[in-house]
Short mmCIF file of N, CA and C in Angstrom, two decimals:
data_model
loop_
_atom_site.label_atom_id
_atom_site.label_comp_id
_atom_site.label_asym_id
_atom_site.label_seq_id
_atom_site.Cartn_x
_atom_site.Cartn_y
_atom_site.Cartn_z
N MET Q 25 -15.77 -10.36 3.23
CA MET Q 25 -15.93 -10.01 2.34
C MET Q 25 -15.24 -10.89 1.34
N LYS Q 26 -15.44 -11.05 -0.26
CA LYS Q 26 -14.55 -11.78 -1.18
C LYS Q 26 -13.74 -10.80 -1.53
N THR Q 27 -12.79 -11.75 -2.00
CA THR Q 27 -11.46 -10.96 -2.84
C THR Q 27 -11.95 -9.65 -3.63
N GLU Q 28 -12.95 -9.84 -4.95
CA GLU Q 28 -13.06 -8.86 -5.47
C GLU Q 28 -13.73 -7.54 -4.67
N GLU Q 29 -14.55 -7.74 -3.47
CA GLU Q 29 -14.90 -6.73 -2.78
C GLU Q 29 -13.91 -6.35 -2.02
N ILE Q 30 -13.03 -6.77 -1.41
CA ILE Q 30 -11.78 -6.26 -0.63
C ILE Q 30 -10.78 -5.41 -1.69
N ALA Q 31 -10.63 -5.88 -3.13
CA ALA Q 31 -10.02 -5.22 -3.71
C ALA Q 31 -10.62 -3.88 -4.42
N GLN Q 32 -12.05 -3.88 -4.35
CA GLN Q 32 -12.43 -2.50 -5.01
C GLN Q 32 -12.36 -1.56 -4.01
N ARG Q 33 -12.82 -2.07 -2.75
CA ARG Q 33 -12.58 -1.44 -1.43
C ARG Q 33 -11.21 -0.78 -1.32
N LEU Q 34 -10.20 -1.57 -1.56
CA LEU Q 34 -8.74 -1.37 -1.12
C LEU Q 34 -8.34 0.12 -2.07
N VAL Q 35 -8.54 -0.30 -3.38
CA VAL Q 35 -8.49 0.90 -4.49
C VAL Q 35 -9.35 1.92 -4.11
N ALA Q 36 -10.46 2.02 -3.70
CA ALA Q 36 -11.04 3.36 -3.23
C ALA Q 36 -10.80 3.86 -1.90
N LEU Q 37 -10.03 3.52 -1.39
CA LEU Q 37 -9.75 4.23 -0.11
C LEU Q 37 -8.25 4.38 -0.31
N CYS Q 38 -7.43 4.03 -1.39
CA CYS Q 38 -6.20 4.31 -1.76
C CYS Q 38 -6.17 5.75 -2.58
N ARG Q 39 -6.97 5.40 -3.26
CA ARG Q 39 -7.65 6.80 -4.00
C ARG Q 39 -7.70 7.83 -3.46
N GLU Q 40 -8.35 7.50 -2.29
CA GLU Q 40 -8.69 8.97 -1.08
C GLU Q 40 -7.50 9.36 -0.32
N LYS Q 41 -6.24 8.50 -0.48
CA LYS Q 41 -5.13 8.41 0.37
C LYS Q 41 -5.59 8.34 1.67
N LYS Q 42 -6.47 7.37 2.05
CA LYS Q 42 -6.65 7.05 3.33
C LYS Q 42 -5.84 5.49 3.56
N TRP Q 43 -5.04 5.42 3.63
CA TRP Q 43 -4.12 4.03 3.95
C TRP Q 43 -4.37 3.42 5.11
N GLU Q 44 -4.30 4.27 6.26
CA GLU Q 44 -4.56 3.84 7.53
C GLU Q 44 -6.02 3.18 7.81
N ALA Q 45 -6.84 3.58 7.14
CA ALA Q 45 -8.41 2.89 6.85
C ALA Q 45 -8.26 1.76 6.15
N ALA Q 46 -7.76 1.88 5.25
CA ALA Q 46 -7.74 0.87 4.28
C ALA Q 46 -7.21 -0.59 5.47
N GLN Q 47 -6.09 -0.30 5.96
CA GLN Q 47 -5.04 -1.23 6.92
C GLN Q 47 -6.21 -1.76 7.70
N LYS Q 48 -6.67 -0.59 8.65
CA LYS Q 48 -7.53 -1.18 9.79
C LYS Q 48 -8.81 -2.21 9.50
N GLU Q 49 -9.35 -1.55 7.92
CA GLU Q 49 -10.54 -2.48 8.02
C GLU Q 49 -10.49 -3.55 7.09
N LEU Q 50 -9.04 -3.41 6.26
CA LEU Q 50 -9.09 -4.71 5.34
C LEU Q 50 -8.00 -5.88 5.53
N TYR Q 51 -6.88 -5.28 6.39
CA TYR Q 51 -5.63 -6.29 6.76
C TYR Q 51 -6.18 -7.36 7.94
N ALA Q 52 -5.28 -8.46 8.19
CA ALA Q 52 -5.61 -9.30 9.15
C ALA Q 52 -4.30 -8.56 9.91
N ALA Q 53 -4.58 -8.89 11.44
CA ALA Q 53 -3.71 -8.87 12.32
C ALA Q 53 -2.14 -9.49 12.25
N ASP Q 54 -2.05 -10.10 11.50
CA ASP Q 54 -1.00 -10.81 11.14
C ASP Q 54 -0.31 -10.68 9.79
N ALA Q 55 -1.22 -9.70 9.08
CA ALA Q 55 -0.41 -9.18 7.78
C ALA Q 55 1.29 -9.21 7.51
N ILE Q 56 1.60 -9.46 6.48
CA ILE Q 56 2.91 -8.87 6.09
C ILE Q 56 3.21 -7.82 4.95
N SER Q 57 3.98 -7.27 4.96
CA SER Q 57 4.21 -6.04 3.84
C SER Q 57 5.60 -6.21 3.30
N ILE Q 58 5.82 -6.33 2.21
CA ILE Q 58 7.05 -6.83 1.53
C ILE Q 58 7.34 -5.79 0.18
N GLU Q 59 8.39 -4.66 0.79
CA GLU Q 59 8.96 -3.89 -0.07
C GLU Q 59 9.91 -4.72 -1.17
N PRO Q 60 10.47 -3.82 -2.61
CA PRO Q 60 11.65 -4.33 -3.36
C PRO Q 60 12.69 -4.39 -2.39
N TYR Q 61 12.89 -3.70 -1.77
CA TYR Q 61 14.35 -3.29 -0.88
C TYR Q 61 14.17 -2.68 0.41
N ALA Q 62 15.02 -2.87 1.31
CA ALA Q 62 15.09 -1.74 2.47
C ALA Q 62 15.59 -0.39 1.82
N THR Q 63 15.01 0.48 2.16
CA THR Q 63 15.46 1.96 2.07
C THR Q 63 15.77 2.61 3.62
N PRO Q 64 16.48 3.52 3.83
CA PRO Q 64 16.71 4.12 4.85
C PRO Q 64 15.28 4.42 5.91
N GLY Q 65 15.13 3.62 6.95
CA GLY Q 65 14.06 3.70 7.87
C GLY Q 65 13.23 2.87 7.60
N PHE Q 66 13.29 1.71 6.49
CA PHE Q 66 12.04 1.11 6.31
C PHE Q 66 12.74 -0.31 5.97
N GLU Q 67 12.13 -1.71 6.75
CA GLU Q 67 12.57 -2.82 6.70
C GLU Q 67 12.02 -2.86 4.75
N LYS Q 68 12.82 -4.08 4.56
CA LYS Q 68 12.67 -4.99 3.26
C LYS Q 68 11.01 -5.57 3.88
N GLU Q 69 10.88 -6.50 4.93
CA GLU Q 69 9.80 -6.88 5.41
C GLU Q 69 9.25 -6.54 6.70
N THR Q 70 7.85 -6.15 6.68
CA THR Q 70 6.95 -5.55 7.70
C THR Q 70 6.09 -6.50 8.36
N ARG Q 71 5.79 -6.90 9.59
CA ARG Q 71 5.17 -8.13 9.79
C ARG Q 71 4.17 -7.50 11.02
N GLY Q 72 3.16 -7.67 11.07
CA GLY Q 72 1.99 -7.50 11.63
C GLY Q 72 1.34 -6.04 11.40
N LEU Q 73 -0.08 -6.13 11.77
CA LEU Q 73 -1.14 -4.72 11.28
C LEU Q 73 -0.29 -3.78 11.97
N PRO Q 74 0.09 -3.33 13.47
CA PRO Q 74 0.56 -2.47 14.17
C PRO Q 74 1.52 -1.73 13.22
N ALA Q 75 2.58 -3.05 12.95
CA ALA Q 75 3.90 -2.23 12.46
C ALA Q 75 3.55 -1.72 10.63
N ILE Q 76 2.70 -2.12 10.12
CA ILE Q 76 2.50 -1.87 9.02
C ILE Q 76 1.80 -0.49 9.10
N ILE Q 77 0.88 -0.44 10.14
CA ILE Q 77 0.21 0.94 10.17
C ILE Q 77 1.57 1.99 10.66
N GLU Q 78 2.41 1.71 11.19
CA GLU Q 78 3.73 3.10 11.46
C GLU Q 78 4.50 2.77 10.38
N LYS Q 79 4.56 1.95 9.47
CA LYS Q 79 5.18 2.04 8.24
C LYS Q 79 4.65 3.02 7.40
N GLY Q 80 3.44 3.11 7.30
CA GLY Q 80 2.42 3.95 6.61
C GLY Q 80 2.37 5.33 7.21
N ARG Q 81 2.64 5.59 8.43
CA ARG Q 81 2.82 6.75 8.96
C ARG Q 81 4.25 7.35 8.91
N LYS Q 82 5.14 6.44 8.94
CA LYS Q 82 6.49 6.92 8.66
C LYS Q 82 6.75 7.61 7.37
N PHE Q 83 6.02 6.92 6.24
CA PHE Q 83 5.94 7.17 4.60
C PHE Q 83 5.13 8.19 4.65
N ASP Q 84 4.06 8.69 5.29
CA ASP Q 84 3.27 10.06 5.08
C ASP Q 84 4.03 10.98 5.76
N ALA Q 85 4.98 10.93 6.46
CA ALA Q 85 5.51 11.93 7.18
C ALA Q 85 6.56 12.75 6.08
N ARG Q 86 7.36 11.79 5.54
CA ARG Q 86 8.29 11.95 4.69
C ARG Q 86 7.72 12.80 3.46
N VAL Q 87 6.44 12.82 3.36
CA VAL Q 87 5.74 13.15 1.80
C VAL Q 87 5.71 15.06 2.29
N GLU Q 88 6.29 15.67 1.50
CA GLU Q 88 6.30 17.22 1.85
C GLU Q 88 4.65 17.64 0.87
N THR Q 89 4.78 17.04 -0.48
CA THR Q 89 4.01 17.67 -1.38
C THR Q 89 3.67 16.19 -2.33
N MET Q 90 2.32 16.22 -2.33
CA MET Q 90 1.83 14.65 -3.31
C MET Q 90 1.07 15.79 -4.41
N HIS Q 91 2.01 15.56 -5.70
CA HIS Q 91 1.74 16.15 -6.67
C HIS Q 91 0.44 15.58 -7.09
N ALA Q 92 0.59 14.05 -7.56
CA ALA Q 92 -0.34 13.01 -8.11
C ALA Q 92 -0.23 11.85 -7.74
N LEU Q 93 -1.67 11.18 -7.66
CA LEU Q 93 -1.37 9.67 -7.05
C LEU Q 93 -2.43 9.30 -7.98
N ASP Q 94 -2.24 7.84 -8.75
CA ASP Q 94 -3.16 7.52 -9.54
C ASP Q 94 -2.97 5.77 -9.18
N VAL Q 95 -4.33 5.06 -8.92
CA VAL Q 95 -4.48 3.95 -8.37
C VAL Q 95 -5.56 2.98 -9.89
N SER Q 96 -4.87 2.15 -10.56
CA SER Q 96 -5.58 1.33 -11.14
C SER Q 96 -6.49 0.69 -10.97
N GLU Q 97 -7.58 0.08 -11.75
CA GLU Q 97 -8.51 -0.59 -11.33
C GLU Q 97 -7.92 -2.07 -10.85
N PRO Q 98 -8.15 -3.05 -10.03
CA PRO Q 98 -7.51 -4.02 -9.56
C PRO Q 98 -8.03 -5.22 -10.58
N VAL Q 99 -7.05 -6.24 -10.61
CA VAL Q 99 -7.09 -7.51 -11.15
C VAL Q 99 -7.19 -8.44 -10.54
N VAL Q 100 -7.96 -9.31 -10.31
CA VAL Q 100 -8.34 -10.56 -9.49
C VAL Q 100 -8.10 -11.92 -10.11
N ALA Q 101 -7.68 -12.68 -9.29
CA ALA Q 101 -7.33 -14.08 -9.86
C ALA Q 101 -7.10 -14.76 -8.49
N GLY Q 102 -8.62 -15.83 -8.08
CA GLY Q 102 -8.73 -16.35 -6.75
C GLY Q 102 -8.57 -15.63 -5.54
N ASN Q 103 -7.44 -15.75 -4.69
CA ASN Q 103 -7.99 -15.20 -3.22
C ASN Q 103 -6.28 -14.32 -3.56
N SER Q 104 -6.02 -13.88 -4.92
CA SER Q 104 -5.32 -12.82 -5.01
C SER Q 104 -5.73 -11.51 -6.37
N PHE Q 105 -5.02 -10.23 -5.91
CA PHE Q 105 -5.43 -9.20 -6.58
C PHE Q 105 -4.22 -8.31 -6.53
N ALA Q 106 -3.88 -7.46 -7.95
CA ALA Q 106 -3.00 -6.84 -8.07
C ALA Q 106 -3.57 -5.47 -8.91
N CYS Q 107 -2.59 -4.26 -8.77
CA CYS Q 107 -2.89 -2.87 -9.23
C CYS Q 107 -1.93 -2.40 -9.42
N THR Q 108 -1.77 -1.17 -10.00
CA THR Q 108 -0.62 -0.48 -10.36
C THR Q 108 -0.93 1.07 -9.22
N MET Q 109 -0.08 1.30 -9.18
CA MET Q 109 -0.23 2.51 -7.83
C MET Q 109 1.05 3.78 -8.51
N HIS Q 110 0.81 4.48 -9.16
CA HIS Q 110 1.67 5.78 -9.65
C HIS Q 110 1.74 7.05 -8.75
N LEU Q 111 2.92 7.10 -7.94
CA LEU Q 111 2.93 8.53 -7.26
C LEU Q 111 3.95 9.31 -7.58
N ASP Q 112 3.52 10.87 -7.81
CA ASP Q 112 4.29 12.04 -7.76
C ASP Q 112 4.26 12.91 -6.99
N ALA Q 113 5.28 12.67 -5.83
CA ALA Q 113 5.55 13.47 -4.51
C ALA Q 113 6.70 13.88 -4.39
N THR Q 114 7.14 15.05 -3.85
CA THR Q 114 8.34 15.73 -3.12
C THR Q 114 8.19 15.28 -1.84
N PHE Q 115 9.56 14.86 -1.58
CA PHE Q 115 9.70 14.27 -0.15
C PHE Q 115 10.75 15.34 0.28
N LYS Q 116 10.44 15.10 1.46
CA LYS Q 116 11.12 15.94 2.50
C LYS Q 116 12.95 15.92 2.41
N GLY Q 117 13.56 16.66 1.91
CA GLY Q 117 15.21 16.41 1.85
C GLY Q 117 15.17 15.36 1.00
N GLU Q 118 14.28 15.23 -0.14
CA GLU Q 118 14.71 14.08 -1.09
C GLU Q 118 14.45 14.40 -2.24
N GLY Q 119 13.56 15.69 -2.33
CA GLY Q 119 13.18 16.11 -3.86
C GLY Q 119 11.97 15.80 -4.33
N ARG Q 120 11.90 15.79 -5.72
CA ARG Q 120 10.57 15.28 -6.46
C ARG Q 120 10.70 14.03 -6.89
N MET Q 121 9.94 12.85 -6.76
CA MET Q 121 10.18 11.42 -7.34
C MET Q 121 8.78 11.30 -7.91
N ASN Q 122 8.79 10.37 -9.07
CA ASN Q 122 8.21 9.85 -9.54
C ASN Q 122 7.92 8.22 -9.29
N MET Q 123 7.29 7.77 -9.43
CA MET Q 123 7.43 6.14 -9.04
C MET Q 123 6.22 5.41 -9.46
N THR Q 124 6.17 4.39 -10.09
CA THR Q 124 5.13 3.29 -9.98
C THR Q 124 5.26 1.92 -10.02
N GLU Q 125 4.41 1.31 -9.15
CA GLU Q 125 4.80 -0.32 -8.25
C GLU Q 125 3.46 -0.83 -8.57
N LEU Q 126 4.11 -2.08 -8.78
CA LEU Q 126 2.92 -3.12 -9.19
C LEU Q 126 2.45 -3.65 -7.54
N CYS Q 127 1.31 -3.46 -7.10
CA CYS Q 127 1.21 -3.83 -5.76
C CYS Q 127 0.48 -5.20 -5.95
N VAL Q 128 0.86 -6.01 -4.98
CA VAL Q 128 0.14 -7.59 -5.42
C VAL Q 128 -0.19 -7.83 -4.00
N TYR Q 129 -1.61 -8.46 -3.64
CA TYR Q 129 -1.89 -8.54 -2.65
C TYR Q 129 -2.66 -9.96 -2.54
N ASP Q 130 -2.44 -10.56 -1.49
CA ASP Q 130 -3.12 -12.25 -1.39
C ASP Q 130 -3.96 -11.89 0.13
N VAL Q 131 -4.97 -12.96 -0.19
CA VAL Q 131 -6.37 -12.58 0.46
C VAL Q 131 -6.90 -13.97 1.46
N LYS Q 132 -6.91 -13.93 2.73
CA LYS Q 132 -7.49 -14.94 3.14
C LYS Q 132 -8.35 -15.01 4.31
N ASP Q 133 -9.39 -15.58 4.35
CA ASP Q 133 -10.70 -15.60 5.40
C ASP Q 133 -11.30 -14.00 5.39
N GLY Q 134 -11.29 -13.77 4.11
CA GLY Q 134 -11.90 -12.05 4.04
C GLY Q 134 -10.91 -10.89 4.62
N LYS Q 135 -9.97 -11.20 4.76
CA LYS Q 135 -8.53 -10.27 4.98
C LYS Q 135 -7.20 -10.42 4.27
N ILE Q 136 -6.67 -9.20 4.05
CA ILE Q 136 -5.58 -9.30 3.19
C ILE Q 136 -4.43 -9.76 4.36
N VAL Q 137 -3.80 -10.55 3.77
CA VAL Q 137 -2.91 -11.34 4.42
C VAL Q 137 -1.05 -10.92 4.36
N SER Q 138 -1.19 -10.48 2.90
CA SER Q 138 0.14 -10.21 2.62
C SER Q 138 0.27 -9.05 1.72
N GLU Q 139 0.87 -8.08 1.31
CA GLU Q 139 1.16 -6.95 0.12
C GLU Q 139 2.33 -7.22 -0.25
N GLN Q 140 2.51 -6.95 -1.27
CA GLN Q 140 4.34 -6.96 -2.01
C GLN Q 140 4.03 -5.79 -2.96
N PHE Q 141 5.11 -5.37 -2.62
CA PHE Q 141 5.40 -3.87 -3.81
C PHE Q 141 6.59 -4.32 -5.17
N HIS Q 142 6.30 -4.10 -6.28
CA HIS Q 142 7.41 -4.54 -7.10
C HIS Q 142 7.43 -3.49 -8.13
N ILE Q 143 8.68 -2.94 -8.18
CA ILE Q 143 9.00 -1.82 -9.26
C ILE Q 143 9.89 -2.39 -10.45
#
């Protein structure tokens, strides 16, 4: 797949909240995920597809109610693309949060090799 196709597919799956399906289909086995900072239960940096999938499962388990999820159209430049993701959710024991992240992805050999989230 070309970067534009990967970007469109990732956005479509994220809009359906199919995080794990997106990761299994589009990510390289040795992909890396970088958060803006470490939080309780989550490292700043996660390496390898199995660890990234597990991180996603942990995140989903924290969500009590998903009120809204908006994912922008991707902007593609060469082997990279970015989109914004806005999440309005109530988290177990933490309350309701509104957050918007800039999500930046790098592609190599038809797979996402890195994702980095900026707030």
